[in-house]
């Protein structure tokens, strides 16, 4: 059963990551890193989390996942100060509330069920087909 959950989680992540990158792309298939502004092809970008942690409740939370380049997401460990600036600009007056909620969720462990993951695969599979 764990293998099924792990496999579905990986599939859901691949589809979610693609969805995030496409959501912020232009008609030419390019998007900008939210922390440094570098414009790259979607395939060269990551779906970077504002609140770190792949095993917690923020993994598939769209409010805190945006396109990031490899350098910002991996080498600079998320470029968190720049990401905070982006979140404040992006959410405006709602930023404090959204950030507090994401940080709270980031401390929670989330055990996904097969059904939850199948629903995510279906949801993000459909939006990626459009």
mmCIF file of N, CA and C in Angstrom:
data_model
loop_
_atom_site.group_PDB
_atom_site.id
_atom_site.type_symbol
_atom_site.label_atom_id
_atom_site.label_comp_id
_atom_site.label_asym_id
_atom_site.label_seq_id
_atom_site.Cartn_x
_atom_site.Cartn_y
_atom_site.Cartn_z
ATOM 1 N N UNK A 1 0.833 -1.206 0.000
ATOM 2 C CA UNK A 1 0.000 0.000 0.000
ATOM 3 C C UNK A 1 0.874 1.265 0.000
ATOM 4 N N UNK A 2 1.976 1.264 0.747
ATOM 5 C CA UNK A 2 2.844 2.434 0.776
ATOM 6 C C UNK A 2 3.398 2.755 -0.601
ATOM 7 N N UNK A 3 3.717 1.726 -1.361
ATOM 8 C CA UNK A 3 4.238 1.955 -2.712
ATOM 9 C C UNK A 3 3.194 2.665 -3.556
ATOM 10 N N UNK A 4 1.946 2.303 -3.405
ATOM 11 C CA UNK A 4 0.884 2.952 -4.162
ATOM 12 C C UNK A 4 0.752 4.418 -3.770
ATOM 13 N N UNK A 5 0.816 4.676 -2.472
ATOM 14 C CA UNK A 5 0.746 6.059 -2.003
ATOM 15 C C UNK A 5 1.943 6.845 -2.529
ATOM 16 N N UNK A 6 3.122 6.274 -2.423
ATOM 17 C CA UNK A 6 4.335 6.950 -2.895
ATOM 18 C C UNK A 6 4.272 7.211 -4.396
ATOM 19 N N UNK A 7 3.828 6.232 -5.140
ATOM 20 C CA UNK A 7 3.729 6.377 -6.597
ATOM 21 C C UNK A 7 2.708 7.455 -6.973
ATOM 22 N N UNK A 8 1.554 7.425 -6.298
ATOM 23 C CA UNK A 8 0.523 8.425 -6.577
ATOM 24 C C UNK A 8 0.967 9.825 -6.158
ATOM 25 N N UNK A 9 1.675 9.927 -5.051
ATOM 26 C CA UNK A 9 2.165 11.230 -4.587
ATOM 27 C C UNK A 9 3.146 11.809 -5.598
ATOM 28 N N UNK A 10 4.024 10.973 -6.113
ATOM 29 C CA UNK A 10 4.981 11.425 -7.121
ATOM 30 C C UNK A 10 4.260 11.873 -8.389
ATOM 31 N N UNK A 11 3.281 11.095 -8.836
ATOM 32 C CA UNK A 11 2.525 11.450 -10.036
ATOM 33 C C UNK A 11 1.756 12.757 -9.825
ATOM 34 N N UNK A 12 1.129 12.882 -8.650
ATOM 35 C CA UNK A 12 0.390 14.110 -8.337
ATOM 36 C C UNK A 12 1.339 15.312 -8.333
ATOM 37 N N UNK A 13 2.553 15.131 -7.769
ATOM 38 C CA UNK A 13 3.516 16.232 -7.735
ATOM 39 C C UNK A 13 3.940 16.644 -9.138
ATOM 40 N N UNK A 14 4.214 15.682 -10.004
ATOM 41 C CA UNK A 14 4.630 15.992 -11.381
ATOM 42 C C UNK A 14 3.546 16.820 -12.075
ATOM 43 N N UNK A 15 2.298 16.413 -11.923
ATOM 44 C CA UNK A 15 1.184 17.137 -12.556
ATOM 45 C C UNK A 15 0.964 18.502 -11.910
ATOM 46 N N UNK A 16 1.058 18.578 -10.587
ATOM 47 C CA UNK A 16 0.890 19.843 -9.880
ATOM 48 C C UNK A 16 1.994 20.830 -10.259
ATOM 49 N N UNK A 17 3.226 20.354 -10.295
ATOM 50 C CA UNK A 17 4.354 21.203 -10.664
ATOM 51 C C UNK A 17 4.168 21.766 -12.073
ATOM 52 N N UNK A 18 3.760 20.919 -12.992
ATOM 53 C CA UNK A 18 3.512 21.364 -14.365
ATOM 54 C C UNK A 18 2.388 22.405 -14.392
ATOM 55 N N UNK A 19 1.340 22.149 -13.631
ATOM 56 C CA UNK A 19 0.217 23.089 -13.544
ATOM 57 C C UNK A 19 0.679 24.454 -13.031
ATOM 58 N N UNK A 20 1.457 24.465 -11.948
ATOM 59 C CA UNK A 20 1.932 25.734 -11.369
ATOM 60 C C UNK A 20 2.742 26.509 -12.396
ATOM 61 N N UNK A 21 3.667 25.837 -13.052
ATOM 62 C CA UNK A 21 4.524 26.523 -14.020
ATOM 63 C C UNK A 21 3.713 27.037 -15.207
ATOM 64 N N UNK A 22 2.762 26.253 -15.683
ATOM 65 C CA UNK A 22 1.921 26.687 -16.812
ATOM 66 C C UNK A 22 0.988 27.830 -16.424
ATOM 67 N N UNK A 23 0.508 27.808 -15.196
ATOM 68 C CA UNK A 23 -0.433 28.825 -14.711
ATOM 69 C C UNK A 23 0.136 30.240 -14.842
ATOM 70 N N UNK A 24 1.450 30.359 -14.648
ATOM 71 C CA UNK A 24 2.082 31.680 -14.667
ATOM 72 C C UNK A 24 2.880 31.942 -15.942
ATOM 73 N N UNK A 25 2.697 31.088 -16.925
ATOM 74 C CA UNK A 25 3.451 31.224 -18.173
ATOM 75 C C UNK A 25 2.753 32.159 -19.148
ATOM 76 N N UNK A 26 3.552 32.711 -20.046
ATOM 77 C CA UNK A 26 2.984 33.497 -21.135
ATOM 78 C C UNK A 26 2.641 32.563 -22.302
ATOM 79 N N UNK A 27 2.140 33.130 -23.369
ATOM 80 C CA UNK A 27 1.695 32.330 -24.513
ATOM 81 C C UNK A 27 2.849 31.637 -25.239
ATOM 82 N N UNK A 28 4.067 32.069 -24.976
ATOM 83 C CA UNK A 28 5.239 31.449 -25.607
ATOM 84 C C UNK A 28 5.820 30.301 -24.775
ATOM 85 N N UNK A 29 5.225 30.049 -23.592
ATOM 86 C CA UNK A 29 5.717 28.977 -22.739
ATOM 87 C C UNK A 29 6.863 29.382 -21.836
ATOM 88 N N UNK A 30 6.921 30.666 -21.479
ATOM 89 C CA UNK A 30 7.944 31.184 -20.579
ATOM 90 C C UNK A 30 7.271 31.754 -19.335
ATOM 91 N N UNK A 31 7.989 31.677 -18.227
ATOM 92 C CA UNK A 31 7.535 32.306 -16.985
ATOM 93 C C UNK A 31 8.766 32.869 -16.286
ATOM 94 N N UNK A 32 8.525 33.724 -15.319
ATOM 95 C CA UNK A 32 9.621 34.340 -14.572
ATOM 96 C C UNK A 32 9.706 33.751 -13.174
ATOM 97 N N UNK A 33 10.932 33.591 -12.719
ATOM 98 C CA UNK A 33 11.185 33.168 -11.343
ATOM 99 C C UNK A 33 10.660 34.268 -10.417
ATOM 100 N N UNK A 34 9.865 33.884 -9.423
ATOM 101 C CA UNK A 34 9.265 34.894 -8.551
ATOM 102 C C UNK A 34 10.272 35.541 -7.609
ATOM 103 N N UNK A 35 11.446 34.939 -7.459
ATOM 104 C CA UNK A 35 12.411 35.497 -6.518
ATOM 105 C C UNK A 35 13.545 36.279 -7.168
ATOM 106 N N UNK A 36 13.894 35.967 -8.417
ATOM 107 C CA UNK A 36 14.972 36.735 -9.072
ATOM 108 C C UNK A 36 14.515 37.379 -10.384
ATOM 109 N N UNK A 37 13.379 36.965 -10.892
ATOM 110 C CA UNK A 37 12.843 37.561 -12.110
ATOM 111 C C UNK A 37 13.357 36.984 -13.408
ATOM 112 N N UNK A 38 14.271 36.019 -13.344
ATOM 113 C CA UNK A 38 14.805 35.411 -14.559
ATOM 114 C C UNK A 38 13.677 34.742 -15.338
ATOM 115 N N UNK A 39 13.618 35.032 -16.627
ATOM 116 C CA UNK A 39 12.593 34.453 -17.499
ATOM 117 C C UNK A 39 13.165 33.208 -18.160
ATOM 118 N N UNK A 40 12.441 32.093 -18.015
ATOM 119 C CA UNK A 40 12.912 30.823 -18.560
ATOM 120 C C UNK A 40 11.754 30.025 -19.145
ATOM 121 N N UNK A 41 12.113 29.033 -19.963
ATOM 122 C CA UNK A 41 11.111 28.095 -20.461
ATOM 123 C C UNK A 41 10.542 27.331 -19.276
ATOM 124 N N UNK A 42 9.282 26.931 -19.390
ATOM 125 C CA UNK A 42 8.630 26.221 -18.293
ATOM 126 C C UNK A 42 9.408 24.995 -17.843
ATOM 127 N N UNK A 43 9.974 24.282 -18.804
ATOM 128 C CA UNK A 43 10.708 23.061 -18.486
ATOM 129 C C UNK A 43 11.966 23.329 -17.661
ATOM 130 N N UNK A 44 12.442 24.561 -17.668
ATOM 131 C CA UNK A 44 13.654 24.919 -16.934
ATOM 132 C C UNK A 44 13.349 25.464 -15.539
ATOM 133 N N UNK A 45 12.079 25.611 -15.219
ATOM 134 C CA UNK A 45 11.681 26.163 -13.929
ATOM 135 C C UNK A 45 11.219 25.060 -12.983
ATOM 136 N N UNK A 46 11.217 25.388 -11.712
ATOM 137 C CA UNK A 46 10.688 24.514 -10.673
ATOM 138 C C UNK A 46 9.391 25.122 -10.155
ATOM 139 N N UNK A 47 8.628 24.320 -9.448
ATOM 140 C CA UNK A 47 7.502 24.824 -8.667
ATOM 141 C C UNK A 47 8.030 24.929 -7.243
ATOM 142 N N UNK A 48 8.413 26.131 -6.853
ATOM 143 C CA UNK A 48 9.080 26.340 -5.568
ATOM 144 C C UNK A 48 8.110 26.729 -4.470
ATOM 145 N N UNK A 49 8.338 26.181 -3.298
ATOM 146 C CA UNK A 49 7.474 26.441 -2.143
ATOM 147 C C UNK A 49 7.975 27.620 -1.315
ATOM 148 N N UNK A 50 7.047 28.454 -0.896
ATOM 149 C CA UNK A 50 7.365 29.523 0.046
ATOM 150 C C UNK A 50 7.695 28.919 1.409
ATOM 151 N N UNK A 51 6.894 27.975 1.851
ATOM 152 C CA UNK A 51 7.146 27.248 3.092
ATOM 153 C C UNK A 51 7.725 25.903 2.696
ATOM 154 N N UNK A 52 8.928 25.631 3.169
ATOM 155 C CA UNK A 52 9.640 24.416 2.783
ATOM 156 C C UNK A 52 9.030 23.184 3.444
ATOM 157 N N UNK A 53 9.233 22.048 2.799
ATOM 158 C CA UNK A 53 8.806 20.786 3.384
ATOM 159 C C UNK A 53 7.935 19.984 2.457
ATOM 160 N N UNK A 54 8.490 18.921 1.909
ATOM 161 C CA UNK A 54 7.744 18.113 0.944
ATOM 162 C C UNK A 54 6.809 17.115 1.621
ATOM 163 N N UNK A 55 6.914 16.939 2.930
ATOM 164 C CA UNK A 55 6.086 15.951 3.584
ATOM 165 C C UNK A 55 4.958 16.547 4.392
ATOM 166 N N UNK A 56 4.709 17.824 4.197
ATOM 167 C CA UNK A 56 3.682 18.426 5.050
ATOM 168 C C UNK A 56 2.469 18.918 4.275
ATOM 169 N N UNK A 57 1.595 19.579 4.972
ATOM 170 C CA UNK A 57 0.292 19.970 4.442
ATOM 171 C C UNK A 57 0.339 21.086 3.397
ATOM 172 N N UNK A 58 1.505 21.651 3.122
ATOM 173 C CA UNK A 58 1.588 22.714 2.114
ATOM 174 C C UNK A 58 2.051 22.212 0.745
ATOM 175 N N UNK A 59 2.320 20.928 0.631
ATOM 176 C CA UNK A 59 2.889 20.388 -0.602
ATOM 177 C C UNK A 59 2.077 20.770 -1.835
ATOM 178 N N UNK A 60 0.767 20.642 -1.781
ATOM 179 C CA UNK A 60 -0.084 20.929 -2.931
ATOM 180 C C UNK A 60 -0.928 22.186 -2.725
ATOM 181 N N UNK A 61 -0.511 23.069 -1.842
ATOM 182 C CA UNK A 61 -1.257 24.297 -1.563
ATOM 183 C C UNK A 61 -0.806 25.391 -2.535
ATOM 184 N N UNK A 62 -1.660 25.696 -3.486
ATOM 185 C CA UNK A 62 -1.322 26.659 -4.551
ATOM 186 C C UNK A 62 -0.950 28.038 -4.037
ATOM 187 N N UNK A 63 -1.425 28.399 -2.870
ATOM 188 C CA UNK A 63 -1.156 29.744 -2.347
ATOM 189 C C UNK A 63 0.321 29.993 -2.097
ATOM 190 N N UNK A 64 1.101 28.925 -1.925
ATOM 191 C CA UNK A 64 2.501 29.102 -1.587
ATOM 192 C C UNK A 64 3.461 28.422 -2.536
ATOM 193 N N UNK A 65 3.016 28.155 -3.765
ATOM 194 C CA UNK A 65 3.876 27.489 -4.747
ATOM 195 C C UNK A 65 3.841 28.291 -6.045
ATOM 196 N N UNK A 66 5.027 28.722 -6.474
ATOM 197 C CA UNK A 66 5.148 29.560 -7.661
ATOM 198 C C UNK A 66 6.395 29.156 -8.443
ATOM 199 N N UNK A 67 6.507 29.608 -9.692
ATOM 200 C CA UNK A 67 7.698 29.274 -10.480
ATOM 201 C C UNK A 67 8.970 29.872 -9.880
ATOM 202 N N UNK A 68 9.985 29.036 -9.807
ATOM 203 C CA UNK A 68 11.307 29.480 -9.369
ATOM 204 C C UNK A 68 12.351 28.821 -10.251
ATOM 205 N N UNK A 69 13.434 29.523 -10.459
ATOM 206 C CA UNK A 69 14.549 28.932 -11.207
ATOM 207 C C UNK A 69 15.314 27.973 -10.286
ATOM 208 N N UNK A 70 16.129 27.146 -10.888
ATOM 209 C CA UNK A 70 16.927 26.168 -10.148
ATOM 210 C C UNK A 70 17.825 26.849 -9.110
ATOM 211 N N UNK A 71 18.463 27.929 -9.513
ATOM 212 C CA UNK A 71 19.401 28.606 -8.611
ATOM 213 C C UNK A 71 18.684 29.081 -7.348
ATOM 214 N N UNK A 72 17.548 29.755 -7.516
ATOM 215 C CA UNK A 72 16.824 30.259 -6.346
ATOM 216 C C UNK A 72 16.233 29.127 -5.509
ATOM 217 N N UNK A 73 15.632 28.159 -6.169
ATOM 218 C CA UNK A 73 14.941 27.093 -5.452
ATOM 219 C C UNK A 73 15.893 26.117 -4.774
ATOM 220 N N UNK A 74 16.959 25.742 -5.452
ATOM 221 C CA UNK A 74 17.850 24.697 -4.923
ATOM 222 C C UNK A 74 19.117 25.293 -4.316
ATOM 223 N N UNK A 75 19.893 25.981 -5.116
ATOM 224 C CA UNK A 75 21.179 26.486 -4.620
ATOM 225 C C UNK A 75 21.023 27.520 -3.515
ATOM 226 N N UNK A 76 19.998 28.361 -3.638
ATOM 227 C CA UNK A 76 19.776 29.399 -2.624
ATOM 228 C C UNK A 76 18.682 28.996 -1.635
ATOM 229 N N UNK A 77 18.333 27.720 -1.620
ATOM 230 C CA UNK A 77 17.386 27.150 -0.648
ATOM 231 C C UNK A 77 16.066 27.909 -0.594
ATOM 232 N N UNK A 78 15.570 28.317 -1.753
ATOM 233 C CA UNK A 78 14.281 28.985 -1.841
ATOM 234 C C UNK A 78 14.335 30.493 -1.894
ATOM 235 N N UNK A 79 15.511 31.076 -1.696
ATOM 236 C CA UNK A 79 15.629 32.551 -1.672
ATOM 237 C C UNK A 79 14.507 33.153 -0.821
ATOM 238 N N UNK A 80 14.475 32.757 0.433
ATOM 239 C CA UNK A 80 13.317 33.027 1.282
ATOM 240 C C UNK A 80 13.021 34.503 1.529
ATOM 241 N N UNK A 81 14.036 35.348 1.634
ATOM 242 C CA UNK A 81 13.752 36.778 1.821
ATOM 243 C C UNK A 81 13.086 37.364 0.580
ATOM 244 N N UNK A 82 13.609 36.993 -0.584
ATOM 245 C CA UNK A 82 13.014 37.468 -1.837
ATOM 246 C C UNK A 82 11.616 36.877 -2.027
ATOM 247 N N UNK A 83 11.444 35.623 -1.598
ATOM 248 C CA UNK A 83 10.125 34.980 -1.701
ATOM 249 C C UNK A 83 9.127 35.706 -0.805
ATOM 250 N N UNK A 84 9.553 36.090 0.396
ATOM 251 C CA UNK A 84 8.680 36.843 1.302
ATOM 252 C C UNK A 84 8.265 38.166 0.671
ATOM 253 N N UNK A 85 9.211 38.860 0.053
ATOM 254 C CA UNK A 85 8.880 40.108 -0.643
ATOM 255 C C UNK A 85 7.845 39.852 -1.739
ATOM 256 N N UNK A 86 8.051 38.776 -2.511
ATOM 257 C CA UNK A 86 7.096 38.430 -3.559
ATOM 258 C C UNK A 86 5.707 38.157 -2.971
ATOM 259 N N UNK A 87 5.656 37.372 -1.910
ATOM 260 C CA UNK A 87 4.359 37.028 -1.304
ATOM 261 C C UNK A 87 3.630 38.284 -0.838
ATOM 262 N N UNK A 88 4.361 39.209 -0.243
ATOM 263 C CA UNK A 88 3.743 40.465 0.210
ATOM 264 C C UNK A 88 3.192 41.265 -0.965
ATOM 265 N N UNK A 89 3.956 41.330 -2.055
ATOM 266 C CA UNK A 89 3.474 42.046 -3.245
ATOM 267 C C UNK A 89 2.293 41.312 -3.879
ATOM 268 N N UNK A 90 2.410 40.010 -3.995
ATOM 269 C CA UNK A 90 1.392 39.203 -4.676
ATOM 270 C C UNK A 90 0.052 39.229 -3.932
ATOM 271 N N UNK A 91 0.078 39.103 -2.622
ATOM 272 C CA UNK A 91 -1.161 39.003 -1.850
ATOM 273 C C UNK A 91 -1.627 40.323 -1.247
ATOM 274 N N UNK A 92 -0.782 41.338 -1.270
ATOM 275 C CA UNK A 92 -1.190 42.648 -0.778
ATOM 276 C C UNK A 92 -1.677 42.590 0.666
ATOM 277 N N UNK A 93 -2.858 43.133 0.897
ATOM 278 C CA UNK A 93 -3.414 43.199 2.250
ATOM 279 C C UNK A 93 -3.652 41.826 2.869
ATOM 280 N N UNK A 94 -3.843 40.817 2.040
ATOM 281 C CA UNK A 94 -4.090 39.463 2.536
ATOM 282 C C UNK A 94 -2.798 38.712 2.881
ATOM 283 N N UNK A 95 -1.654 39.282 2.563
ATOM 284 C CA UNK A 95 -0.375 38.567 2.708
ATOM 285 C C UNK A 95 -0.144 38.038 4.119
ATOM 286 N N UNK A 96 -0.349 38.867 5.104
ATOM 287 C CA UNK A 96 -0.070 38.445 6.483
ATOM 288 C C UNK A 96 -0.884 37.205 6.857
ATOM 289 N N UNK A 97 -2.140 37.188 6.480
ATOM 290 C CA UNK A 97 -3.024 36.066 6.783
ATOM 291 C C UNK A 97 -2.620 34.800 6.023
ATOM 292 N N UNK A 98 -2.337 34.954 4.723
ATOM 293 C CA UNK A 98 -1.945 33.809 3.898
ATOM 294 C C UNK A 98 -0.626 33.229 4.397
ATOM 295 N N UNK A 99 0.337 34.084 4.664
ATOM 296 C CA UNK A 99 1.654 33.632 5.134
ATOM 297 C C UNK A 99 1.532 32.919 6.480
ATOM 298 N N UNK A 100 0.766 33.479 7.395
ATOM 299 C CA UNK A 100 0.587 32.845 8.709
ATOM 300 C C UNK A 100 -0.068 31.471 8.555
ATOM 301 N N UNK A 101 -1.055 31.379 7.685
ATOM 302 C CA UNK A 101 -1.732 30.104 7.461
ATOM 303 C C UNK A 101 -0.778 29.074 6.859
ATOM 304 N N UNK A 102 0.003 29.481 5.862
ATOM 305 C CA UNK A 102 0.955 28.563 5.246
ATOM 306 C C UNK A 102 2.014 28.106 6.246
ATOM 307 N N UNK A 103 2.502 29.020 7.068
ATOM 308 C CA UNK A 103 3.509 28.650 8.065
ATOM 309 C C UNK A 103 2.944 27.674 9.092
ATOM 310 N N UNK A 104 1.705 27.877 9.478
ATOM 311 C CA UNK A 104 1.042 26.952 10.410
ATOM 312 C C UNK A 104 0.904 25.573 9.763
ATOM 313 N N UNK A 105 0.435 25.537 8.531
ATOM 314 C CA UNK A 105 0.287 24.268 7.814
ATOM 315 C C UNK A 105 1.635 23.586 7.603
ATOM 316 N N UNK A 106 2.680 24.382 7.411
ATOM 317 C CA UNK A 106 4.008 23.843 7.189
ATOM 318 C C UNK A 106 4.560 23.059 8.359
ATOM 319 N N UNK A 107 4.003 23.261 9.523
ATOM 320 C CA UNK A 107 4.435 22.528 10.715
ATOM 321 C C UNK A 107 3.636 21.245 10.931
ATOM 322 N N UNK A 108 2.629 21.057 10.091
ATOM 323 C CA UNK A 108 1.774 19.879 10.229
ATOM 324 C C UNK A 108 2.212 18.789 9.261
ATOM 325 N N UNK A 109 2.282 17.591 9.778
ATOM 326 C CA UNK A 109 2.575 16.442 8.929
ATOM 327 C C UNK A 109 1.273 16.012 8.261
ATOM 328 N N UNK A 110 1.367 15.621 7.022
ATOM 329 C CA UNK A 110 0.178 15.213 6.269
ATOM 330 C C UNK A 110 0.406 13.829 5.691
ATOM 331 N N UNK A 111 -0.450 12.910 6.032
ATOM 332 C CA UNK A 111 -0.425 11.580 5.449
ATOM 333 C C UNK A 111 -1.550 11.525 4.421
ATOM 334 N N UNK A 112 -1.190 11.539 3.155
ATOM 335 C CA UNK A 112 -2.190 11.518 2.094
ATOM 336 C C UNK A 112 -2.780 10.120 1.950
ATOM 337 N N UNK A 113 -4.081 10.086 1.705
ATOM 338 C CA UNK A 113 -4.727 8.816 1.406
ATOM 339 C C UNK A 113 -4.643 8.566 -0.095
ATOM 340 N N UNK A 114 -4.827 7.333 -0.475
ATOM 341 C CA UNK A 114 -4.843 6.996 -1.898
ATOM 342 C C UNK A 114 -5.923 7.805 -2.601
ATOM 343 N N UNK A 115 -7.095 7.928 -1.981
ATOM 344 C CA UNK A 115 -8.195 8.673 -2.601
ATOM 345 C C UNK A 115 -7.836 10.143 -2.801
ATOM 346 N N UNK A 116 -7.225 10.765 -1.811
ATOM 347 C CA UNK A 116 -6.816 12.169 -1.942
ATOM 348 C C UNK A 116 -5.840 12.341 -3.100
ATOM 349 N N UNK A 117 -4.887 11.443 -3.184
ATOM 350 C CA UNK A 117 -3.883 11.536 -4.247
ATOM 351 C C UNK A 117 -4.486 11.252 -5.616
ATOM 352 N N UNK A 118 -5.384 10.286 -5.691
ATOM 353 C CA UNK A 118 -6.070 10.026 -6.962
ATOM 354 C C UNK A 118 -6.870 11.249 -7.398
ATOM 355 N N UNK A 119 -7.510 11.924 -6.438
ATOM 356 C CA UNK A 119 -8.255 13.148 -6.758
ATOM 357 C C UNK A 119 -7.333 14.248 -7.277
ATOM 358 N N UNK A 120 -6.153 14.383 -6.665
ATOM 359 C CA UNK A 120 -5.183 15.378 -7.129
ATOM 360 C C UNK A 120 -4.683 15.037 -8.533
ATOM 361 N N UNK A 121 -4.404 13.769 -8.786
ATOM 362 C CA UNK A 121 -3.955 13.337 -10.113
ATOM 363 C C UNK A 121 -5.024 13.662 -11.146
ATOM 364 N N UNK A 122 -6.267 13.379 -10.810
ATOM 365 C CA UNK A 122 -7.367 13.671 -11.740
ATOM 366 C C UNK A 122 -7.500 15.174 -11.967
ATOM 367 N N UNK A 123 -7.509 15.941 -10.889
ATOM 368 C CA UNK A 123 -7.665 17.399 -10.985
ATOM 369 C C UNK A 123 -6.560 18.029 -11.821
ATOM 370 N N UNK A 124 -5.310 17.754 -11.487
ATOM 371 C CA UNK A 124 -4.213 18.405 -12.192
ATOM 372 C C UNK A 124 -3.941 17.785 -13.553
ATOM 373 N N UNK A 125 -4.333 16.551 -13.729
ATOM 374 C CA UNK A 125 -4.266 15.934 -15.059
ATOM 375 C C UNK A 125 -5.203 16.632 -16.019
ATOM 376 N N UNK A 126 -6.406 16.952 -15.540
ATOM 377 C CA UNK A 126 -7.401 17.631 -16.392
ATOM 378 C C UNK A 126 -6.963 19.047 -16.747
ATOM 379 N N UNK A 127 -6.470 19.809 -15.776
ATOM 380 C CA UNK A 127 -6.092 21.195 -16.064
ATOM 381 C C UNK A 127 -4.874 21.247 -16.976
ATOM 382 N N UNK A 128 -4.017 20.248 -16.918
ATOM 383 C CA UNK A 128 -2.852 20.224 -17.789
ATOM 384 C C UNK A 128 -3.216 19.837 -19.204
ATOM 385 N N UNK A 129 -4.350 19.165 -19.372
ATOM 386 C CA UNK A 129 -4.782 18.763 -20.725
ATOM 387 C C UNK A 129 -5.404 19.926 -21.492
ATOM 388 N N UNK A 130 -5.753 20.975 -20.782
ATOM 389 C CA UNK A 130 -6.408 22.137 -21.450
ATOM 390 C C UNK A 130 -5.397 23.014 -22.157
#
